[in-house]
Amino acid sequence: MSEQSRSGEKILRGIPVSGGVCRAKTVVLGKAREAIPRHEIAEASLPQEIQRLEHALTQTRQQILEVQRKVSEAMGAKDATIFEAHLLVLEDPTLIAEVTRVIQEQKINVEYAFQQVAEKYAATLSSMDDEYLRERAADMRDVTARVLDNLLGWTDETDLRKLKEPCIIISFDLAPSTTALLDRNRVLGFATDAGSKTSHTAIMARSLQIPAVVGLHDASRQLKSGQYVLLDGYNGLLIVNPTDQTLFEYGQLVRKRVNLQEKLRDIREEPAVTLDGVRVTLSANIEQASDAEHVRACGAEGVGLFRTEYLYLNRETLPTEEEQYQAYRQVAAALRPHPVVVRTLDLGGDKFISHLWMPQELNPFLGWRAIRFCLQERDLFRIQLRAILRAAVEGNIKMMYPMISGVDELNQANALVEECRAGLQTEKIAFGDSLEIGAMIEIPSAVLTADALAKRVKFLSVGTNDLIQYSLAVDRLNEKIAHLYEPTHPAIVRLIKATVEAGHRAGIWVGVCGEMAGDPVLVPLLLGLGVDELSAAVSAVPQVKFLIRRLKLDEARELAEFALNCESGLEILTRSQALARRIAPGLFENQS
Ligand code: PEP
Ligand code: MG
């Protein structure tokens, strides 16, 4: 959505995902991959079209050789051999002959012909039983994308690491791994066409405290690099050519925000205790070991979710046991005696590592992800489990598994932990003997079997980001259906309640570490439902604490009672907002 005023100011509205206001010139990154155009080609021009194919293949070959050379220099010749397969695709005579034939027979443009033929090959390869051949499908798609980029001139000129001036990035989408690399001194904020509040890119933006707006639909097409914009991460606005009046109003908003920050700082060392004296465990979510320093600074009591997959991203090799041990140990030692819940590797979904073969999937969030991946890639999983077990000597480490769907996976994971314990014992390497293990509750099947899961673990932690996506069948990345992603849906309220009850029946604590726990509007509902621990983004912890300290648990219970008997998600949300705004109006002053 956009609005244009007479002054030339234009407002684009998206989804606010990371608070803050910034102003700068834009840097617009590569456009979305559009549908490949198909056009007819006149008979006389067909030789030219075939020449374009040859040129694109040569150009791609040169690019791959260059990448291969760099990788070989950096990591040795062995790692660079993966590109041999890419080069072979470019030289495949059958592929080239078929593309040429399609161009000549159908009299169509080369990019369309190339994509059609290459995709047919890739689809055939992906359906093979032979693993080696299936891997070639990924090579085929990789090379096809490069060839098409060359044919269509879709190259991304901007290297985010080479930005010279502070700017606001505008892009179709950003991978979580790319977001993790953003330099906060150069990238003041970012805005994307795609995405939603609980995409890992949005979560990373909050973690880095970079203002961000997503779900802007076509901002990357509307804008050019070098335009002056204001980004309002509180309300989800991207304002192009802001007027003096707008800048003045935002100056006031920023001042109010500074005042609020001061109030929040005052209670940093205070406990998260309700007005009627109930103590709530308030922890922080972190993505990297270096975030540990922010955990203390934000006033959290420890870490309720350490997303360890970021240790694996943006690199060419897997992290070793020693490296992981050092990372976990560092966080545990920095926060001792407070707990640090290390979540085992959650790759897949929207987080991938390029050098480890992970096939392209039609539904990656329903696919080879998290514990499913780890239970198949056991060597890789064992390395992480050993590192966590060893680091547990240094502090109060707990561990939890993501995306558990039922008892069988939990048993298998626990058996691997036992195996690692036994191995460390034999090797006489110290490890945390009493490390507590928990399960994340992110799938409806886990809620329905929570009684059985609870018997086998020491705590449950509800991952509402995924629980909502899987229960309501709403892809958490898709901005087109973001309005259906409804944390206050009666089904979600009941699923959380059922989890809490199952946990409490088994005598264990139940936390929430999804983004709901960092939303002051939803915190009373969670506490009213009986949740024992909340783990929120570092940037959200101060507000959550502020709200808890103004809340009476009785009011929260009343709200939860209402929600459990209510049929409308909107009504539950309205009631939750009314309570939060009444008890902590100062938190909502930045919202338009
Ligand atoms: C969740 O799903 O709520 C969660 C905390 O895990 P992630 O966001 O990393 O999937
Ligand atoms: Mg999750």
Coordinates of C-alpha atoms and ligand atoms in Angstrom, one line a residue:
M1 CA 0.0 0.0 0.0
S2 CA 1.3 3.5 -0.7
E3 CA 0.1 7.0 -0.4
Q4 CA 1.5 10.0 -2.2
S5 CA 1.0 13.6 -1.0
R6 CA 1.3 16.8 -3.0
S7 CA 4.6 17.6 -1.4
G8 CA 6.2 14.5 -3.0
E9 CA 6.2 12.6 0.2
K10 CA 5.2 9.0 -0.3
I11 CA 4.3 6.5 2.4
L12 CA 4.6 2.8 2.0
R13 CA 3.0 0.6 4.6
G14 CA 4.3 -2.7 5.7
I15 CA 4.7 -4.9 8.8
P16 CA 6.7 -3.4 11.6
V17 CA 9.2 -6.0 12.8
S18 CA 12.0 -4.2 14.6
G19 CA 11.4 -0.9 16.4
G20 CA 13.3 2.3 15.8
V21 CA 13.4 5.2 13.4
C22 CA 16.1 6.0 11.0
R23 CA 16.7 8.3 8.0
A24 CA 19.2 7.8 5.2
K25 CA 19.6 7.2 1.5
T26 CA 18.4 3.9 0.1
V27 CA 20.5 1.1 -1.4
V28 CA 18.2 -1.1 -3.4
L29 CA 19.4 -4.7 -3.7
G30 CA 18.6 -7.1 -6.5
K31 CA 15.0 -7.3 -7.7
A32 CA 12.9 -10.3 -7.0
R33 CA 13.4 -13.1 -9.5
E34 CA 10.5 -12.5 -11.8
A35 CA 8.8 -15.0 -14.0
I36 CA 11.1 -15.8 -17.0
P37 CA 9.6 -14.0 -20.0
R38 CA 8.7 -16.0 -23.1
H39 CA 8.7 -14.4 -26.5
E40 CA 8.6 -15.5 -30.0
I41 CA 11.8 -14.9 -32.1
A42 CA 11.8 -14.2 -35.8
E43 CA 13.3 -17.0 -37.9
A44 CA 16.1 -14.7 -39.0
S45 CA 17.1 -13.9 -35.4
L46 CA 17.4 -17.5 -34.2
P47 CA 21.2 -17.7 -34.8
Q48 CA 21.6 -14.6 -32.6
E49 CA 19.6 -16.3 -29.9
I50 CA 21.8 -19.4 -30.0
Q51 CA 24.8 -17.1 -29.9
R52 CA 23.4 -15.5 -26.7
L53 CA 23.2 -19.0 -25.2
E54 CA 26.9 -19.7 -26.1
H55 CA 27.9 -16.4 -24.7
A56 CA 26.0 -16.9 -21.4
L57 CA 27.5 -20.4 -21.0
T58 CA 31.0 -19.0 -21.5
Q59 CA 30.4 -16.1 -19.1
T60 CA 29.0 -18.5 -16.4
R61 CA 32.0 -20.8 -16.9
Q62 CA 34.4 -17.9 -16.3
Q63 CA 32.5 -16.9 -13.2
I64 CA 32.5 -20.4 -11.8
L65 CA 36.2 -20.8 -12.5
E66 CA 36.8 -17.5 -10.6
V67 CA 34.8 -18.7 -7.6
Q68 CA 36.6 -22.0 -7.7
R69 CA 39.9 -20.3 -7.7
K70 CA 39.0 -18.1 -4.7
V71 CA 37.7 -21.1 -2.7
S72 CA 40.7 -23.1 -3.6
E73 CA 43.0 -20.3 -2.3
A74 CA 41.0 -19.9 0.8
M75 CA 40.2 -23.5 1.7
G76 CA 42.3 -25.8 -0.4
A77 CA 41.7 -27.6 -3.7
K78 CA 39.5 -30.3 -2.1
D79 CA 36.7 -28.0 -1.2
A80 CA 36.9 -26.4 -4.6
T81 CA 36.1 -29.6 -6.4
I82 CA 32.4 -29.2 -5.7
F83 CA 32.4 -26.7 -8.6
E84 CA 33.6 -29.4 -11.0
A85 CA 30.0 -30.6 -11.1
H86 CA 28.8 -27.1 -11.9
L87 CA 31.2 -26.9 -14.8
L88 CA 30.1 -30.3 -16.1
V89 CA 26.5 -29.0 -16.3
L90 CA 27.7 -26.1 -18.5
E91 CA 29.4 -28.5 -20.9
D92 CA 26.7 -31.1 -21.0
P93 CA 26.2 -31.7 -24.8
T94 CA 22.7 -33.2 -24.4
L95 CA 21.5 -30.2 -22.4
I96 CA 22.9 -27.7 -24.9
A97 CA 21.6 -29.6 -27.9
E98 CA 18.1 -29.8 -26.4
V99 CA 18.0 -26.1 -25.6
T100 CA 19.2 -25.3 -29.1
R101 CA 16.5 -27.6 -30.6
V102 CA 13.8 -26.0 -28.5
I103 CA 14.9 -22.5 -29.5
Q104 CA 14.8 -23.5 -33.2
E105 CA 11.7 -25.6 -33.2
Q106 CA 9.5 -23.4 -31.0
K107 CA 11.1 -20.1 -32.2
I108 CA 11.4 -18.8 -28.7
N109 CA 13.9 -16.8 -26.6
V110 CA 16.9 -18.5 -25.1
E111 CA 16.2 -17.8 -21.4
Y112 CA 12.8 -19.4 -21.6
A113 CA 14.0 -22.4 -23.5
F114 CA 17.0 -22.8 -21.1
Q115 CA 14.9 -22.6 -18.0
Q116 CA 12.3 -25.1 -19.3
V117 CA 14.9 -27.7 -20.4
A118 CA 17.1 -27.3 -17.3
E119 CA 14.2 -27.6 -14.9
K120 CA 13.0 -30.7 -16.7
Y121 CA 16.5 -32.3 -16.1
A122 CA 16.6 -31.1 -12.5
A123 CA 13.1 -32.4 -11.7
T124 CA 14.1 -35.8 -13.2
L125 CA 17.3 -35.9 -11.2
S126 CA 15.5 -34.9 -7.9
S127 CA 13.1 -37.8 -8.3
M128 CA 15.9 -40.4 -8.5
D129 CA 16.6 -43.0 -5.8
D130 CA 20.3 -42.6 -6.1
E131 CA 21.6 -39.9 -3.7
Y132 CA 24.4 -38.9 -6.0
L133 CA 22.0 -38.2 -8.8
R134 CA 19.7 -36.2 -6.5
E135 CA 22.6 -34.0 -5.5
R136 CA 23.2 -33.2 -9.2
A137 CA 19.7 -31.7 -9.3
A138 CA 20.9 -29.0 -6.9
D139 CA 23.9 -28.4 -9.1
M140 CA 21.7 -28.1 -12.1
R141 CA 19.5 -25.5 -10.4
D142 CA 22.4 -23.6 -9.1
V143 CA 24.0 -23.4 -12.5
T144 CA 20.7 -22.6 -14.2
A145 CA 20.2 -19.6 -11.9
R146 CA 23.6 -18.3 -12.8
V147 CA 23.1 -18.7 -16.5
L148 CA 19.7 -17.0 -16.3
D149 CA 21.1 -14.1 -14.3
N150 CA 23.7 -13.7 -17.0
L151 CA 21.1 -13.9 -19.8
L152 CA 18.8 -11.4 -18.1
G153 CA 21.4 -9.2 -16.6
W154 CA 20.0 -9.8 -13.2
T155 CA 23.3 -9.3 -11.3
D156 CA 23.4 -7.9 -7.8
E157 CA 26.0 -5.3 -7.9
T158 CA 25.9 -4.4 -4.3
D159 CA 28.1 -6.3 -1.8
L160 CA 26.7 -5.5 1.6
R161 CA 30.1 -5.7 3.1
K162 CA 31.4 -2.9 0.8
L163 CA 28.9 -0.2 1.7
K164 CA 30.6 3.1 2.1
E165 CA 28.0 5.3 3.7
P166 CA 25.2 4.7 6.2
C167 CA 22.1 3.7 4.3
I168 CA 18.7 1.9 4.5
I169 CA 18.6 -1.3 2.5
I170 CA 15.6 -2.0 0.4
S171 CA 15.3 -5.5 -1.0
F172 CA 12.8 -8.1 -2.1
D173 CA 13.9 -10.3 0.8
L174 CA 16.9 -10.9 3.0
A175 CA 18.1 -14.3 4.1
P176 CA 18.5 -14.6 7.9
S177 CA 22.2 -15.4 7.2
T178 CA 22.6 -12.1 5.2
T179 CA 20.9 -10.2 8.0
A180 CA 23.3 -11.6 10.5
L181 CA 26.1 -10.1 8.5
L182 CA 24.7 -6.6 8.4
D183 CA 27.1 -3.9 9.7
R184 CA 25.0 -1.8 12.1
N185 CA 27.2 1.3 11.5
R186 CA 26.5 1.2 7.8
V187 CA 23.0 -0.3 7.6
L188 CA 20.7 1.9 9.7
G189 CA 17.6 -0.1 8.8
F190 CA 16.1 -2.3 6.2
A191 CA 12.8 -2.7 4.4
T192 CA 11.7 -5.8 2.4
D193 CA 8.9 -6.6 0.1
A194 CA 8.4 -10.1 1.5
G195 CA 8.5 -11.4 5.1
S196 CA 6.5 -11.3 8.3
K197 CA 7.0 -10.7 12.0
T198 CA 8.3 -14.2 12.8
S199 CA 10.5 -14.8 9.9
H200 CA 14.1 -15.4 11.1
T201 CA 15.2 -12.3 9.2
A202 CA 12.8 -10.2 11.4
I203 CA 14.0 -12.0 14.5
M204 CA 17.6 -11.3 13.6
A205 CA 16.8 -7.6 13.0
R206 CA 15.3 -7.3 16.5
S207 CA 18.4 -9.1 17.9
L208 CA 20.7 -6.7 16.2
Q209 CA 18.4 -3.8 17.1
I210 CA 18.2 -2.6 13.5
P211 CA 14.9 -0.9 12.7
A212 CA 13.1 -3.0 10.0
V213 CA 9.8 -3.1 8.1
V214 CA 8.9 -6.1 6.0
G215 CA 5.9 -7.1 3.8
L216 CA 6.0 -3.9 1.7
H217 CA 5.0 -5.9 -1.4
D218 CA 6.8 -4.0 -4.1
A219 CA 9.0 -1.4 -2.4
S220 CA 12.1 -2.7 -4.1
R221 CA 10.5 -2.1 -7.5
Q222 CA 9.2 1.3 -6.6
L223 CA 12.4 2.7 -5.2
K224 CA 15.8 3.4 -6.7
S225 CA 19.1 3.5 -4.8
G226 CA 20.0 7.0 -3.5
Q227 CA 16.5 8.1 -2.6
Y228 CA 16.1 9.8 0.8
V229 CA 13.7 7.9 3.1
L230 CA 12.6 7.6 6.7
L231 CA 12.0 4.2 8.1
D232 CA 9.6 3.8 11.1
G233 CA 10.1 0.4 12.5
Y234 CA 7.5 1.0 15.2
N235 CA 4.6 1.4 12.8
G236 CA 5.8 -0.3 9.7
L237 CA 6.2 2.8 7.5
L238 CA 8.7 3.6 4.8
I239 CA 8.4 7.3 4.0
V240 CA 10.0 8.4 0.8
N241 CA 11.0 12.1 0.6
P242 CA 9.7 13.0 4.1
T243 CA 8.5 16.6 4.4
D244 CA 9.8 18.9 7.1
Q245 CA 6.5 18.4 9.0
T246 CA 7.0 14.6 9.0
L247 CA 10.6 15.0 10.2
F248 CA 9.5 17.3 13.0
E249 CA 6.8 14.8 14.1
Y250 CA 9.3 12.0 14.1
G251 CA 11.8 14.1 16.1
Q252 CA 9.1 14.3 18.8
L253 CA 8.4 10.6 18.6
V254 CA 12.1 9.8 19.0
R255 CA 12.3 12.1 22.1
K256 CA 9.3 10.2 23.7
R257 CA 11.2 7.0 23.0
V258 CA 14.3 8.3 24.7
N259 CA 12.2 9.1 27.8
L260 CA 10.7 5.7 27.8
Q261 CA 14.2 4.1 27.4
E262 CA 15.2 6.0 30.6
K263 CA 12.3 4.6 32.5
L264 CA 13.0 1.1 31.3
R265 CA 16.7 1.4 32.3
D266 CA 15.6 2.4 35.8
I267 CA 14.1 -1.0 36.4
R268 CA 16.8 -3.0 34.7
E269 CA 18.1 -4.5 37.9
E270 CA 14.7 -5.0 39.5
P271 CA 13.0 -8.4 39.4
A272 CA 10.1 -9.2 37.0
V273 CA 7.5 -9.4 39.7
T274 CA 3.8 -8.6 39.4
L275 CA 2.0 -6.1 41.5
D276 CA 0.6 -9.0 43.5
G277 CA 4.0 -10.4 44.2
V278 CA 4.3 -13.2 41.7
R279 CA 7.8 -13.7 40.4
V280 CA 8.1 -14.4 36.7
T281 CA 11.3 -15.8 35.1
L282 CA 12.2 -13.4 32.3
S283 CA 15.0 -14.6 30.0
A284 CA 16.4 -13.4 26.7
N285 CA 16.7 -15.0 23.3
I286 CA 20.1 -14.9 21.6
E287 CA 21.5 -15.8 18.3
Q288 CA 25.2 -15.5 18.8
A289 CA 27.6 -16.0 21.7
S290 CA 28.6 -12.3 21.6
D291 CA 25.0 -11.4 22.5
A292 CA 25.6 -12.6 26.1
E293 CA 26.8 -9.2 27.1
H294 CA 23.4 -7.7 26.0
V295 CA 21.5 -10.2 28.1
R296 CA 22.8 -8.7 31.3
A297 CA 22.4 -5.2 30.0
C298 CA 18.8 -5.7 29.1
G299 CA 17.9 -7.0 32.6
A300 CA 17.1 -10.6 31.7
E301 CA 17.9 -13.4 34.1
G302 CA 19.5 -15.7 31.6
V303 CA 18.9 -17.1 28.2
G304 CA 15.7 -19.0 27.4
L305 CA 16.7 -19.7 23.8
F306 CA 20.1 -19.7 22.2
R307 CA 19.5 -20.3 18.5
T308 CA 22.7 -22.1 17.8
E309 CA 22.3 -22.5 14.0
Y310 CA 23.8 -19.0 13.5
L311 CA 27.1 -20.6 14.5
Y312 CA 26.8 -22.7 11.3
L313 CA 25.8 -20.0 8.9
N314 CA 28.0 -17.7 6.7
R315 CA 31.0 -20.0 6.6
E316 CA 32.4 -22.7 4.3
T317 CA 33.0 -25.4 6.9
L318 CA 31.0 -26.8 9.9
P319 CA 31.9 -25.5 13.3
T320 CA 34.1 -28.1 15.2
E321 CA 33.3 -29.5 18.6
E322 CA 36.0 -27.3 20.2
E323 CA 34.7 -24.1 18.5
Q324 CA 31.1 -24.8 19.6
Y325 CA 32.3 -25.8 23.1
Q326 CA 34.0 -22.4 23.4
A327 CA 30.9 -20.5 22.2
Y328 CA 28.5 -22.2 24.6
R329 CA 31.1 -22.1 27.5
Q330 CA 31.6 -18.3 26.9
V331 CA 27.8 -17.6 27.2
A332 CA 27.4 -20.0 30.2
A333 CA 30.4 -18.4 32.0
A334 CA 29.2 -14.9 31.3
L335 CA 25.8 -15.5 32.7
R336 CA 26.5 -17.9 35.5
P337 CA 24.5 -18.7 37.8
H338 CA 21.6 -17.9 35.5
P339 CA 20.5 -20.6 33.1
V340 CA 21.3 -20.7 29.4
V341 CA 19.0 -22.8 27.4
V342 CA 20.9 -24.0 24.3
R343 CA 18.6 -25.1 21.5
T344 CA 20.1 -27.8 19.3
L345 CA 20.6 -27.0 15.7
D346 CA 17.5 -25.8 13.9
L347 CA 18.6 -25.7 10.2
G348 CA 16.1 -25.9 7.4
G349 CA 12.9 -23.8 7.0
D350 CA 14.4 -20.5 6.1
K351 CA 18.0 -21.2 7.3
F352 CA 20.4 -23.1 5.1
I353 CA 24.1 -23.6 4.7
S354 CA 25.2 -23.7 1.2
H355 CA 28.1 -26.1 1.5
L356 CA 26.1 -28.8 3.2
W357 CA 23.8 -30.5 0.8
M358 CA 20.3 -29.7 1.7
P359 CA 17.9 -30.3 -1.2
Q360 CA 15.5 -27.6 -2.4
E361 CA 12.2 -28.6 -1.0
L362 CA 8.7 -27.5 -2.0
N363 CA 7.7 -27.0 1.7
P364 CA 10.9 -26.5 3.6
F365 CA 9.1 -25.7 6.9
L366 CA 7.4 -29.0 6.6
G367 CA 10.5 -30.7 5.5
W368 CA 14.0 -31.7 6.5
R369 CA 14.4 -29.3 9.4
A370 CA 15.6 -29.1 13.0
I371 CA 15.5 -32.4 14.9
R372 CA 14.5 -34.3 11.8
F373 CA 17.7 -33.2 10.1
C374 CA 19.8 -33.8 13.2
L375 CA 18.5 -37.3 13.7
Q376 CA 19.6 -38.2 10.2
E377 CA 22.9 -36.3 10.2
R378 CA 23.9 -38.0 13.4
D379 CA 27.6 -37.3 13.2
L380 CA 27.0 -33.7 12.9
F381 CA 24.5 -33.8 15.8
R382 CA 26.9 -35.7 18.0
I383 CA 29.5 -33.0 17.6
Q384 CA 27.0 -30.4 18.9
L385 CA 25.7 -32.6 21.7
R386 CA 29.3 -33.3 23.0
A387 CA 30.1 -29.6 22.8
I388 CA 27.0 -28.7 24.8
L389 CA 27.6 -31.4 27.4
R390 CA 31.1 -30.3 27.9
A391 CA 30.2 -26.6 28.2
A392 CA 27.7 -27.5 30.8
V393 CA 30.6 -27.8 33.3
E394 CA 31.1 -24.1 33.0
G395 CA 27.7 -22.8 34.0
N396 CA 24.0 -23.4 34.2
I397 CA 23.4 -24.8 30.7
K398 CA 20.2 -26.5 29.8
M399 CA 19.5 -28.0 26.4
M400 CA 16.3 -28.3 24.3
Y401 CA 15.4 -29.9 21.0
P402 CA 13.5 -28.0 18.3
M403 CA 10.5 -29.2 16.4
I404 CA 9.8 -32.4 18.4
S405 CA 6.7 -34.0 16.9
G406 CA 6.3 -36.9 19.4
V407 CA 7.9 -39.3 21.8
D408 CA 9.8 -41.2 19.3
E409 CA 12.0 -38.3 18.2
L410 CA 12.5 -37.3 21.8
N411 CA 13.6 -40.8 22.7
Q412 CA 16.0 -41.0 19.8
A413 CA 17.6 -37.7 20.7
N414 CA 17.9 -38.6 24.3
A415 CA 19.5 -41.9 23.4
L416 CA 22.1 -40.0 21.3
V417 CA 22.8 -37.8 24.3
E418 CA 23.3 -40.9 26.5
E419 CA 25.7 -42.2 23.9
C420 CA 27.7 -38.9 23.9
R421 CA 27.8 -38.9 27.7
A422 CA 29.2 -42.5 27.6
G423 CA 31.8 -41.5 25.0
L424 CA 33.0 -38.5 27.0
Q425 CA 33.2 -40.6 30.1
T426 CA 35.3 -43.2 28.4
E427 CA 37.5 -40.5 27.0
K428 CA 37.7 -39.0 30.5
I429 CA 36.5 -35.6 29.2
A430 CA 34.5 -33.6 31.8
F431 CA 30.9 -32.9 31.0
G432 CA 27.8 -31.6 32.9
D433 CA 26.4 -34.7 34.4
S434 CA 23.1 -33.1 35.5
L435 CA 22.4 -31.1 32.3
E436 CA 18.6 -30.7 32.1
I437 CA 17.0 -31.4 28.8
G438 CA 13.7 -29.9 27.5
A439 CA 11.6 -30.2 24.5
M440 CA 10.2 -27.3 22.4
I441 CA 6.5 -27.5 21.7
E442 CA 6.1 -26.2 18.2
I443 CA 3.9 -28.7 16.5
P444 CA 0.2 -29.5 17.4
S445 CA 1.1 -33.2 17.7
A446 CA 3.6 -32.3 20.4
V447 CA 0.9 -30.5 22.3
L448 CA -1.4 -33.4 22.0
T449 CA 1.3 -35.8 23.3
A450 CA 2.7 -33.2 25.8
D451 CA 1.8 -35.6 28.7
A452 CA 4.1 -38.2 27.4
L453 CA 6.9 -35.7 26.4
A454 CA 6.7 -34.1 29.8
K455 CA 7.5 -37.4 31.5
R456 CA 10.8 -37.5 29.6
V457 CA 12.1 -34.0 30.0
K458 CA 12.8 -31.4 32.7
F459 CA 10.9 -28.5 31.0
L460 CA 8.8 -27.6 28.0
S461 CA 9.3 -24.4 26.0
V462 CA 6.6 -23.3 23.6
G463 CA 7.9 -22.1 20.3
T464 CA 4.8 -20.0 19.4
N465 CA 6.3 -18.8 16.1
D466 CA 6.2 -22.3 14.7
L467 CA 3.2 -23.5 16.7
I468 CA 1.1 -20.8 15.2
Q469 CA 2.4 -21.5 11.7
Y470 CA 1.7 -25.2 12.0
S471 CA -1.6 -25.0 13.7
L472 CA -3.2 -22.3 11.6
A473 CA -1.4 -23.5 8.4
V474 CA 0.0 -20.1 7.8
D475 CA 3.6 -19.9 6.4
R476 CA 5.4 -17.6 8.8
L477 CA 7.3 -16.0 5.9
N478 CA 4.5 -15.2 3.6
E479 CA 3.4 -11.6 3.8
K480 CA 0.3 -12.3 1.7
I481 CA -1.3 -14.3 4.5
A482 CA 0.4 -12.4 7.4
H483 CA -3.1 -11.2 8.5
L484 CA -4.0 -14.8 9.2
Y485 CA -1.1 -15.4 11.5
E486 CA -3.0 -14.8 14.7
P487 CA -1.3 -15.4 18.0
T488 CA -4.7 -14.8 19.8
H489 CA -6.6 -17.3 17.7
P490 CA -8.7 -19.4 20.2
A491 CA -6.9 -22.5 19.0
I492 CA -3.5 -21.1 20.0
V493 CA -4.8 -20.0 23.4
R494 CA -6.1 -23.5 24.0
L495 CA -2.9 -25.2 22.8
I496 CA -0.8 -23.1 25.1
K497 CA -3.1 -23.9 28.0
A498 CA -3.0 -27.6 27.2
T499 CA 0.8 -27.5 27.2
V500 CA 1.0 -25.7 30.5
E501 CA -1.4 -28.2 32.1
A502 CA 0.6 -31.2 30.8
G503 CA 3.8 -29.7 32.1
H504 CA 2.5 -28.8 35.5
R505 CA 0.8 -32.3 35.9
A506 CA 4.3 -33.7 35.4
G507 CA 5.8 -31.3 37.8
I508 CA 8.0 -29.4 35.3
W509 CA 8.1 -25.8 34.2
V510 CA 6.7 -24.4 31.0
G511 CA 8.1 -21.5 29.1
V512 CA 7.3 -19.5 26.0
C513 CA 10.3 -18.5 23.8
G514 CA 8.4 -17.5 20.6
E515 CA 7.9 -13.9 19.7
M516 CA 4.6 -13.8 21.7
A517 CA 6.7 -13.7 24.8
G518 CA 8.2 -10.4 23.7
D519 CA 4.9 -8.7 22.9
P520 CA 3.7 -6.6 25.9
V521 CA 0.1 -6.9 24.7
L522 CA 0.3 -10.7 24.8
V523 CA 2.3 -11.2 28.0
P524 CA -0.7 -10.9 30.4
L525 CA -2.5 -13.6 28.4
L526 CA 0.5 -16.0 28.6
L527 CA 1.0 -15.4 32.3
G528 CA -2.7 -15.8 32.9
L529 CA -2.5 -19.2 31.1
G530 CA 0.0 -20.3 33.7
V531 CA 3.3 -19.9 31.7
D532 CA 6.2 -20.0 34.1
E533 CA 9.0 -18.4 32.0
L534 CA 9.1 -15.9 29.2
S535 CA 12.0 -15.6 26.9
A536 CA 12.1 -12.6 24.6
A537 CA 14.4 -10.8 22.2
V538 CA 16.9 -8.7 24.1
S539 CA 15.3 -5.5 22.8
A540 CA 11.9 -6.6 24.1
V541 CA 12.9 -7.7 27.6
P542 CA 12.8 -4.2 29.2
Q543 CA 9.3 -3.5 28.0
V544 CA 8.1 -6.9 29.1
K545 CA 9.5 -6.4 32.5
F546 CA 7.9 -2.9 32.7
L547 CA 4.6 -4.4 31.9
I548 CA 4.9 -7.4 34.3
R549 CA 5.7 -5.0 37.2
R550 CA 2.4 -3.1 36.5
L551 CA 0.3 -6.3 36.2
K552 CA -1.8 -8.1 38.8
L553 CA -1.7 -11.8 38.1
D554 CA -5.4 -12.0 38.9
E555 CA -6.2 -9.6 36.0
A556 CA -4.1 -11.8 33.8
R557 CA -6.0 -14.9 34.9
E558 CA -9.3 -13.2 34.2
L559 CA -8.1 -12.3 30.7
A560 CA -7.0 -15.9 30.1
E561 CA -10.3 -17.2 31.4
F562 CA -12.1 -14.9 29.0
A563 CA -9.8 -16.0 26.1
L564 CA -10.4 -19.7 26.9
N565 CA -14.1 -19.2 26.5
C566 CA -14.0 -16.9 23.6
E567 CA -14.6 -17.8 20.0
S568 CA -13.0 -14.8 18.3
G569 CA -9.3 -14.1 18.0
L570 CA -10.0 -10.5 17.4
E571 CA -11.9 -10.2 20.6
I572 CA -9.1 -11.8 22.6
L573 CA -6.6 -9.4 21.0
T574 CA -8.8 -6.4 21.7
R575 CA -9.2 -7.3 25.3
S576 CA -5.5 -8.0 25.6
Q577 CA -4.6 -4.7 24.1
A578 CA -7.1 -2.9 26.4
L579 CA -5.5 -4.4 29.5
A580 CA -1.9 -3.7 28.4
R581 CA -2.7 -0.1 27.3
R582 CA -4.5 0.5 30.6
I583 CA -1.7 -0.7 32.9
A584 CA 1.3 0.5 30.8
P585 CA 0.2 3.3 28.4
G586 CA 3.7 4.6 28.1
L587 CA 4.8 1.5 26.1
F588 CA 2.3 2.3 23.3
E589 CA 3.0 6.0 22.7
N590 CA 5.0 5.4 19.6
Q591 CA 2.3 3.7 17.8
S592 CA 0.1 5.5 15.4
Ligands
PEP1 C1 9.5 -20.6 17.7 O1 9.2 -21.3 16.7 O2 8.7 -20.0 18.3 C2 10.9 -20.5 18.1 C3 11.2 -19.9 19.2 O3 11.9 -21.0 17.2 P1 12.3 -20.3 15.9 O4 11.7 -19.0 15.8 O5 13.8 -20.2 15.9 O6 11.8 -21.3 14.8
MG2 MG 10.7 -22.7 16.0

